Structure formats: structure tokens, C-alpha cells
Amino acid sequence: MAEDFSVDQLLDKMSEAYEDAGKDTGQCNVLVIGKTGVGKSTLINAIFQSRLAETGVGYPVTQTIRRYRKKGCPITVYDTPGLELNPEQIQQVRLDVAELIETQRLQAAQEHIHVIWYCLEHEAGRFDEVEEKWLNKLQLQDVPIILVVTQTLTRKRSEFQVFLDSKNLPVSQVVAVLAQPKPIDDEYTIKAHGLDHLVEVTANLLSTEARKAFLREQSRNITLKAGEAFKYVTGYVAGSALVGASPIPFSDAPILVTMQTVMLANITAIFGLPFDRAFTSTVLSTIVGVGGVATVGRAIAANLLKMIPGAGTIVGGAISASTAAALTLALGLAYIESLKYYLKRKLEGHEIPLSELAKIILEQYKFYARTGQKTLKEEPITPPRKIDIE
């Protein structure tokens, strides 16, 4: 019989797993280039959860380039000054950029420049021949370049975008964005747009380790976070099936719960959320039910099993591979769906109480357990009116 554990012991296991996941996050380094006023800082702060481009906090790494990095954040942004300097200063910026790329390339892969965002302002509608020549030179340094057209008010392809596309520039893609809402008058504001697409295009150009870091820290494309998390869930589902390959006694259910705890910790890290001991305790209490128990491993397994059709009678018996896999998959999908909902509401300016989120997780688990659906939902979920554990 596997030893059961208390809530505190389970929380300790999850905290340890979360820390391990953080160590395996990787690193992503973004070089941002553009003229003064194109909105580089606004773009950076809109994409990432940590406000990296705070005024005055950058560390000078060359005569002209500043590095923005925060403790615990797997993203580093290198920012160039505006390009409307005199010819000598512009030449210095270009030399510094070339030197930075080559210097970082000589270091470990996590220190390389992984992608360049070359920013142009849409409203200015200008793309100089000098800039085109520089892009051609940048291409030779073998770093993917995305041409980001900032402050784009229209969602339709504009004449400027058509012009840029017609140039066949040496860039991976031209992406138009509006990084923050733009008030037009007292009654109408244009919503921010294009950021989720920029995130997707960037992620597709990154190495595995850099992509992992980028997806964790970006806050604009929740669907990509969910997809990355789902990859981890499938691995844990296979692992749980192996645990139950020879049906395990229900008394050994804590072994399965421990594996699922590690899975939830990894999903939390992928979504870029902090490990919150109080919240996790609330989730466990919601699953266990009213009254609580001294040890929770078997209680969690028992209540989760009750919601899987045909598995409720297992309590006291044995857990098969298929049941272990179904339980793990339903829990992983439910957790991902709930975090998707939480982050999307947060982007809209609504903070969901963690107690409500805990109930949403259980409600989503009930849906996946009872329907047997094996994929993430496409439609947004709605918060439950009430929670009832049958």
C-alpha cells in the first residue's frame, strides 16, 4: 500500500515540481530595432507579462544598445536607439547590432539573439532605401527578422502593407499591430490587434528552448500556451497508463495523484503563472469536498473517479490503465481550459477570484470525465452557477 499524504505534503510536491519546471524553461532573446516614436516600448510591454521596457532600467551592453532583463523572467530584450540620428551615429548603431549578434552567437545557445523585430510606424508610411539596405545586411547574420508595422489602426491590408509586401524584403513575415487601444473620439476606441499573430509568427521561428521561454512569458496568445501545455498532458497520460498497466490497488492511488500533481505544476509554469499555495489548496479542498481529511491522496482519487462513467465502483478495488489515463487526461484538459478562461478574462481587464477559478476547474473536469472528450474546446467556457459533487 502506497503511503498517503497530507495537503501540505502534496503542496510541497507541487511546489518542487514547479521549481523544476522553471529551471527547464529555456531563454529567449529578442532584438528590437526601429525609429523613435514607433512604439517599441509599448509593443514589448504589451506582449510580455513582465513590463520589461521600463524607462531607465535598461543595462548598456554597447555604446548604443540597452539590455532589458528581469529576475525570474526568461526573456531578454535588446533595444536600439531611434534611427533618426546623424549618419555617423546611425553607422555606429549598425556596427553595434552586428557586433552584438556575433558576440552572442559565440556564447551558449541560450544567449544567442533568437529573433529580430524591425519596427516601422504605419502612420508614417515611410520605408527608406537606407533601411532596405540594412535589412539585406542583417539577413546575412542568419537571425530571423519580422517586420512589425506598429500603430496600425486598420485591420485590413493597407496600401503601406501592400507596398512592403511588394518589396520582397528579406524578412520572415510582415505583421501589422496596434499594441494598445487607440481612442479616436469620446465615443469610439480602436481595440488593440495583431499581437496574437505576432506571437504566433515569432514562436514558429524559434528553437525549441527559446520557444518554450517565449510562450511562457508572452501574454497575448493564450491558444498557443494551451497547445504547448496539451503536449505535456499527453505525456503524463501515457505515464499514468503505464502506472496502471497492471491494475493497481485503489490503496496505491496516491502514486497516480503524485504524477498528476507534477503535471499540474508543469501546466502552471507553461502558462507563466506563479505557484500559489493558497489557490492550489483551495483546488484540492474543492475536489476532496466539504469537511476535509487528514490525508488527501486517496480522497482526491476517489472523488475524481466518481465522475468517470463506470469507474465510480473502482473505489476499494483496482485502477486499470485505461481508467488511470482517462482520469489524468480529463484533469489535464480541465486545468488547461480553466487557465485559458482565467487569462483571457484577465486580458479583458477582469480578475477572477481564485476561489471561483477552483470551482471552474472542477466543473470542467466533470465535463471531460463524463463526455470522454479528448481534445481542448474551441468555444469559450462559461463560469458555473453552482458546484455539486455527486
PDB file of C-alpha atoms in Angstrom, residues 46-49 194-201 203 214-228 270-272 339-341 343-344 347:
ATOM      1  CA  ALA A  46       2.066  44.656 -24.446  1.00  0.00           C
ATOM      2  CA  ILE A  47       3.487  41.275 -25.473  1.00  0.00           C
ATOM      3  CA  PHE A  48       5.173  40.156 -22.267  1.00  0.00           C
ATOM      4  CA  GLN A  49       3.755  39.627 -18.776  1.00  0.00           C
ATOM      5  CA  GLY A 194      -2.345  41.801 -34.255  1.00  0.00           C
ATOM      6  CA  LEU A 195      -0.377  40.940 -31.118  1.00  0.00           C
ATOM      7  CA  ASP A 196      -1.551  37.323 -31.017  1.00  0.00           C
ATOM      8  CA  HIS A 197      -0.465  36.920 -34.649  1.00  0.00           C
ATOM      9  CA  LEU A 198       2.958  38.437 -33.934  1.00  0.00           C
ATOM     10  CA  VAL A 199       3.367  35.960 -31.078  1.00  0.00           C
ATOM     11  CA  GLU A 200       2.436  33.032 -33.337  1.00  0.00           C
ATOM     12  CA  VAL A 201       4.780  34.105 -36.141  1.00  0.00           C
ATOM     13  CA  ALA A 203       7.097  31.318 -31.900  1.00  0.00           C
ATOM     14  CA  PHE A 214       8.771  32.844 -25.257  1.00  0.00           C
ATOM     15  CA  LEU A 215       5.420  31.059 -24.975  1.00  0.00           C
ATOM     16  CA  ARG A 216       5.599  31.033 -21.197  1.00  0.00           C
ATOM     17  CA  GLU A 217       6.213  34.769 -20.873  1.00  0.00           C
ATOM     18  CA  GLN A 218       4.042  36.137 -23.703  1.00  0.00           C
ATOM     19  CA  SER A 219       0.556  37.079 -22.584  1.00  0.00           C
ATOM     20  CA  ARG A 220      -1.266  37.648 -25.889  1.00  0.00           C
ATOM     21  CA  ASN A 221      -1.783  34.247 -27.470  1.00  0.00           C
ATOM     22  CA  ILE A 222      -3.470  32.026 -24.904  1.00  0.00           C
ATOM     23  CA  THR A 223      -4.249  29.364 -27.516  1.00  0.00           C
ATOM     24  CA  LEU A 224      -0.532  28.748 -28.111  1.00  0.00           C
ATOM     25  CA  LYS A 225       0.062  28.361 -24.371  1.00  0.00           C
ATOM     26  CA  ALA A 226      -2.775  25.850 -24.226  1.00  0.00           C
ATOM     27  CA  GLY A 227      -1.387  23.883 -27.167  1.00  0.00           C
ATOM     28  CA  GLU A 228       2.047  23.696 -25.560  1.00  0.00           C
ATOM     29  CA  ILE A 270       3.799  26.847 -19.177  1.00  0.00           C
ATOM     30  CA  PHE A 271       1.019  29.386 -18.689  1.00  0.00           C
ATOM     31  CA  GLY A 272       3.544  31.675 -16.987  1.00  0.00           C
ATOM     32  CA  LEU A 339      -6.394  28.690 -17.097  1.00  0.00           C
ATOM     33  CA  LYS A 340      -7.305  29.730 -20.655  1.00  0.00           C
ATOM     34  CA  TYR A 341     -10.502  31.266 -19.330  1.00  0.00           C
ATOM     35  CA  LEU A 343      -6.024  34.563 -18.644  1.00  0.00           C
ATOM     36  CA  LYS A 344      -8.467  35.656 -21.345  1.00  0.00           C
ATOM     37  CA  LEU A 347      -6.632  40.347 -20.726  1.00  0.00           C
TER      38      LEU A 347
END
